[in-house]
């Protein structure tokens, strides 16, 4: 009899899921069957919950988003690690606020009250050069098309990590929207949410930019094609 393994996904050798599978097989064939297996699974889930609540990463898993080339259990455990990393990053930001003493705050307020701007001087400062936010680094030596300012790569939101079954559910939701005009408009809005977020981040990092500047950074091939044409 010939068995086909096409479409079957496994996990990396010596990973957490690999070791868990070995122990599960030992429970089934040596330690008595389903009862010790259920007890082991219960203890494993308690450990996973404890590590999530304590902010401790699960060992034996590669970093990054879930890898769809491996089995679903491996992807789910990777997703838990992604959530733990986000949780730790959020808590570290909340626990390290900028501390301003009362004396510093008073001095800052006094300085603000003593600062005066001349109308002509204020008008000479271009609006597009004020208060850039969320800059990561310069985009090579490129400059904005309409201003003599360097083009900066923005700090964008990371894409939402998804496991294989979550992607399938997302695709199913898209199909259920229907093919009418309202469904097509809602589908386009959902699909372009990440693009809109990138555009807003780029605009905040590059005041005075135009759409062509965004295309040069976000999709250089399209910009090169336009220049050739």
Tab-separated table of C-alpha atoms in Angstrom:
chain	number	residue	atom	x	y	z
A	1	UNK	CA	0.000	0.000	0.000
A	2	UNK	CA	1.341	3.430	-0.982
A	3	UNK	CA	0.661	6.381	1.314
A	4	UNK	CA	0.695	9.961	0.081
A	5	UNK	CA	2.024	12.635	2.455
A	6	UNK	CA	1.224	15.575	0.196
A	7	UNK	CA	-0.456	18.342	2.191
A	8	UNK	CA	0.574	16.975	5.589
A	9	UNK	CA	2.476	19.523	7.677
A	10	UNK	CA	4.844	18.788	10.541
A	11	UNK	CA	7.110	20.915	12.744
A	12	UNK	CA	10.850	21.631	13.083
A	13	UNK	CA	12.953	18.928	14.685
A	14	UNK	CA	13.618	19.434	18.405
A	15	UNK	CA	10.973	22.172	18.541
A	16	UNK	CA	8.349	22.362	21.297
A	17	UNK	CA	5.703	20.602	19.203
A	18	UNK	CA	8.200	17.901	18.158
A	19	UNK	CA	9.079	17.137	21.785
A	20	UNK	CA	5.433	17.286	22.787
A	21	UNK	CA	4.551	14.740	20.090
A	22	UNK	CA	7.234	12.347	21.352
A	23	UNK	CA	5.910	12.594	24.914
A	24	UNK	CA	2.319	12.126	23.704
A	25	UNK	CA	3.313	8.950	21.881
A	26	UNK	CA	5.061	7.701	25.013
A	27	UNK	CA	1.903	8.317	27.050
A	28	UNK	CA	-0.276	6.454	24.556
A	29	UNK	CA	1.903	3.400	24.075
A	30	UNK	CA	3.812	3.054	27.364
A	31	UNK	CA	2.131	4.902	30.230
A	32	UNK	CA	-1.413	3.628	29.806
A	33	UNK	CA	-3.215	5.387	26.975
A	34	UNK	CA	-5.647	8.302	26.984
A	35	UNK	CA	-5.799	8.984	30.725
A	36	UNK	CA	-2.112	9.948	31.181
A	37	UNK	CA	-2.241	11.755	27.832
A	38	UNK	CA	-5.185	13.878	29.016
A	39	UNK	CA	-3.376	14.658	32.291
A	40	UNK	CA	-0.231	15.701	30.399
A	41	UNK	CA	-2.256	17.898	28.039
A	42	UNK	CA	-3.973	19.539	31.007
A	43	UNK	CA	-0.623	20.339	32.642
A	44	UNK	CA	0.753	21.642	29.361
A	45	UNK	CA	-2.176	24.026	28.917
A	46	UNK	CA	-1.781	25.261	32.500
A	47	UNK	CA	1.883	26.000	31.777
A	48	UNK	CA	0.974	27.859	28.592
A	49	UNK	CA	-1.568	29.977	30.481
A	50	UNK	CA	0.917	30.686	33.286
A	51	UNK	CA	3.571	31.806	30.790
A	52	UNK	CA	1.092	34.034	28.949
A	53	UNK	CA	-0.101	35.734	32.133
A	54	UNK	CA	3.484	36.117	33.408
A	55	UNK	CA	4.890	37.371	30.104
A	56	UNK	CA	7.254	34.402	29.638
A	57	UNK	CA	7.858	33.192	26.091
A	58	UNK	CA	7.245	29.553	25.224
A	59	UNK	CA	10.569	27.802	24.549
A	60	UNK	CA	11.421	25.782	21.459
A	61	UNK	CA	9.664	28.060	18.963
A	62	UNK	CA	11.135	30.288	16.244
A	63	UNK	CA	10.575	34.009	16.587
A	64	UNK	CA	8.325	35.985	14.273
A	65	UNK	CA	4.828	35.502	12.900
A	66	UNK	CA	3.258	32.036	12.550
A	67	UNK	CA	4.887	30.010	9.795
A	68	UNK	CA	2.167	28.505	7.580
A	69	UNK	CA	4.594	25.859	6.378
A	70	UNK	CA	4.207	23.985	9.669
A	71	UNK	CA	1.260	22.307	11.388
A	72	UNK	CA	-1.569	24.290	12.938
A	73	UNK	CA	-0.559	23.527	16.545
A	74	UNK	CA	2.903	24.925	15.861
A	75	UNK	CA	1.305	28.053	14.348
A	76	UNK	CA	-0.995	28.495	17.362
A	77	UNK	CA	1.908	28.329	19.801
A	78	UNK	CA	3.826	30.833	17.681
A	79	UNK	CA	0.765	33.097	17.813
A	80	UNK	CA	0.806	32.887	21.625
A	81	UNK	CA	4.445	33.972	21.619
A	82	UNK	CA	3.563	36.900	19.341
A	83	UNK	CA	0.869	37.971	21.814
A	84	UNK	CA	3.317	37.681	24.724
A	85	UNK	CA	5.882	39.829	22.903
A	86	UNK	CA	3.268	42.507	22.144
A	87	UNK	CA	2.059	42.397	25.733
A	88	UNK	CA	5.590	42.809	27.104
A	89	UNK	CA	6.317	45.701	24.750
A	90	UNK	CA	3.080	47.449	25.736
A	91	UNK	CA	3.735	47.011	29.455
A	92	UNK	CA	7.320	48.260	29.150
A	93	UNK	CA	6.056	51.429	27.486
A	94	UNK	CA	3.447	51.960	30.182
A	95	UNK	CA	5.925	51.399	33.007
A	96	UNK	CA	8.527	53.861	31.720
A	97	UNK	CA	6.775	57.255	31.347
A	98	UNK	CA	8.738	60.439	31.113
A	99	UNK	CA	9.122	61.790	34.655
A	100	UNK	CA	8.894	65.561	34.929
A	101	UNK	CA	9.485	67.142	38.311
A	102	UNK	CA	7.391	70.018	39.587
A	103	UNK	CA	10.385	72.380	39.317
A	104	UNK	CA	10.997	71.413	35.686
A	105	UNK	CA	7.327	71.838	34.865
A	106	UNK	CA	7.334	75.316	36.459
A	107	UNK	CA	10.474	76.294	34.558
A	108	UNK	CA	8.997	75.037	31.307
A	109	UNK	CA	5.782	76.976	31.887
A	110	UNK	CA	7.759	80.149	32.703
A	111	UNK	CA	9.829	79.734	29.553
A	112	UNK	CA	6.701	79.270	27.490
A	113	UNK	CA	5.228	82.478	28.901
A	114	UNK	CA	8.386	84.468	28.083
A	115	UNK	CA	8.538	83.350	24.429
A	116	UNK	CA	7.073	85.737	21.853
A	117	UNK	CA	6.983	85.353	18.092
A	118	UNK	CA	6.953	88.099	15.532
A	119	UNK	CA	4.266	87.706	12.884
A	120	UNK	CA	6.738	87.992	10.029
A	121	UNK	CA	9.034	85.394	11.591
A	122	UNK	CA	6.187	82.925	12.115
A	123	UNK	CA	4.970	83.287	8.560
A	124	UNK	CA	8.482	82.632	7.247
A	125	UNK	CA	8.446	79.110	8.756
A	126	UNK	CA	6.751	76.755	6.252
A	127	UNK	CA	3.932	74.681	7.680
A	128	UNK	CA	5.151	71.496	5.994
A	129	UNK	CA	8.424	71.526	7.988
A	130	UNK	CA	6.748	71.513	11.413
A	131	UNK	CA	6.389	68.616	13.848
A	132	UNK	CA	7.271	65.472	11.867
A	133	UNK	CA	6.304	62.334	13.788
A	134	UNK	CA	7.166	58.662	13.629
A	135	UNK	CA	10.387	58.880	11.630
A	136	UNK	CA	12.576	55.781	11.490
A	137	UNK	CA	15.428	56.652	9.104
A	138	UNK	CA	16.189	58.483	5.877
A	139	UNK	CA	15.129	56.788	2.662
A	140	UNK	CA	18.585	56.838	1.113
A	141	UNK	CA	19.363	60.222	-0.393
A	142	UNK	CA	15.860	60.737	-1.788
A	143	UNK	CA	14.124	64.041	-1.174
A	144	UNK	CA	10.519	65.166	-1.337
A	145	UNK	CA	9.408	66.140	-4.810
A	146	UNK	CA	7.927	69.488	-3.837
A	147	UNK	CA	10.274	70.476	-0.977
A	148	UNK	CA	13.998	70.384	-0.397
A	149	UNK	CA	13.689	67.947	2.514
A	150	UNK	CA	14.880	64.360	2.865
A	151	UNK	CA	12.315	61.587	2.520
A	152	UNK	CA	12.002	59.554	5.734
A	153	UNK	CA	10.860	55.978	6.225
A	154	UNK	CA	7.948	56.031	8.704
A	155	UNK	CA	7.423	53.776	11.696
A	156	UNK	CA	4.450	51.693	10.553
A	157	UNK	CA	2.209	49.331	12.437
A	158	UNK	CA	3.271	45.712	12.209
A	159	UNK	CA	0.919	43.496	10.173
A	160	UNK	CA	-1.466	41.432	12.259
A	161	UNK	CA	-0.097	37.886	12.701
A	162	UNK	CA	-2.533	35.250	11.469
A	163	UNK	CA	-2.539	31.484	11.566
A	164	UNK	CA	-3.674	29.420	8.606
A	165	UNK	CA	-7.210	28.860	9.930
A	166	UNK	CA	-7.561	32.580	10.728
A	167	UNK	CA	-6.635	33.414	7.134
A	168	UNK	CA	-9.254	30.945	5.913
A	169	UNK	CA	-11.898	32.565	8.147
A	170	UNK	CA	-10.898	36.005	6.854
A	171	UNK	CA	-11.269	34.807	3.248
A	172	UNK	CA	-14.669	33.322	4.087
A	173	UNK	CA	-15.835	36.636	5.526
A	174	UNK	CA	-14.731	38.368	2.336
A	175	UNK	CA	-16.782	35.939	0.244
A	176	UNK	CA	-19.851	36.378	2.421
A	177	UNK	CA	-19.909	40.120	1.720
A	178	UNK	CA	-21.430	39.371	-1.668
A	179	UNK	CA	-20.789	40.831	-5.095
A	180	UNK	CA	-23.116	43.841	-4.946
A	181	UNK	CA	-21.826	47.417	-4.848
A	182	UNK	CA	-22.095	47.748	-1.069
A	183	UNK	CA	-20.278	44.460	-0.474
A	184	UNK	CA	-17.546	45.352	-2.952
A	185	UNK	CA	-17.048	48.728	-1.274
A	186	UNK	CA	-16.814	47.174	2.199
A	187	UNK	CA	-14.426	44.508	0.912
A	188	UNK	CA	-12.167	47.145	-0.648
A	189	UNK	CA	-12.208	49.119	2.604
A	190	UNK	CA	-11.180	46.073	4.635
A	191	UNK	CA	-8.435	45.124	2.202
A	192	UNK	CA	-7.002	48.642	2.092
A	193	UNK	CA	-6.939	49.186	5.867
A	194	UNK	CA	-3.228	48.347	6.121
A	195	UNK	CA	-2.414	50.540	3.126
A	196	UNK	CA	-4.314	53.469	4.640
A	197	UNK	CA	-2.394	53.031	7.903
A	198	UNK	CA	0.932	53.103	6.016
A	199	UNK	CA	-0.126	56.257	4.143
A	200	UNK	CA	-1.062	58.041	7.367
A	201	UNK	CA	2.265	57.075	8.967
A	202	UNK	CA	4.154	58.280	5.891
A	203	UNK	CA	2.282	61.587	5.880
A	204	UNK	CA	3.046	62.162	9.573
A	205	UNK	CA	6.750	61.435	9.056
A	206	UNK	CA	7.013	63.554	5.895
A	207	UNK	CA	5.006	66.787	6.217
A	208	UNK	CA	4.442	68.363	2.822
A	209	UNK	CA	4.703	65.084	0.913
A	210	UNK	CA	2.549	64.192	-2.088
A	211	UNK	CA	1.179	60.877	-3.329
A	212	UNK	CA	4.140	60.404	-5.665
A	213	UNK	CA	6.500	60.524	-2.663
A	214	UNK	CA	4.547	57.720	-1.013
A	215	UNK	CA	4.673	55.614	-4.184
A	216	UNK	CA	8.446	56.088	-4.422
A	217	UNK	CA	8.855	54.573	-0.958
A	218	UNK	CA	6.003	52.062	-0.761
A	219	UNK	CA	6.160	50.699	-4.311
A	220	UNK	CA	9.416	51.701	-6.056
A	221	UNK	CA	8.704	49.436	-9.030
A	222	UNK	CA	5.538	51.342	-9.885
A	223	UNK	CA	7.436	54.621	-9.680
A	224	UNK	CA	10.212	53.337	-11.944
A	225	UNK	CA	7.625	52.087	-14.415
A	226	UNK	CA	5.949	55.482	-14.489
A	227	UNK	CA	9.287	57.201	-15.105
A	228	UNK	CA	10.064	54.836	-17.997
A	229	UNK	CA	6.671	55.423	-19.533
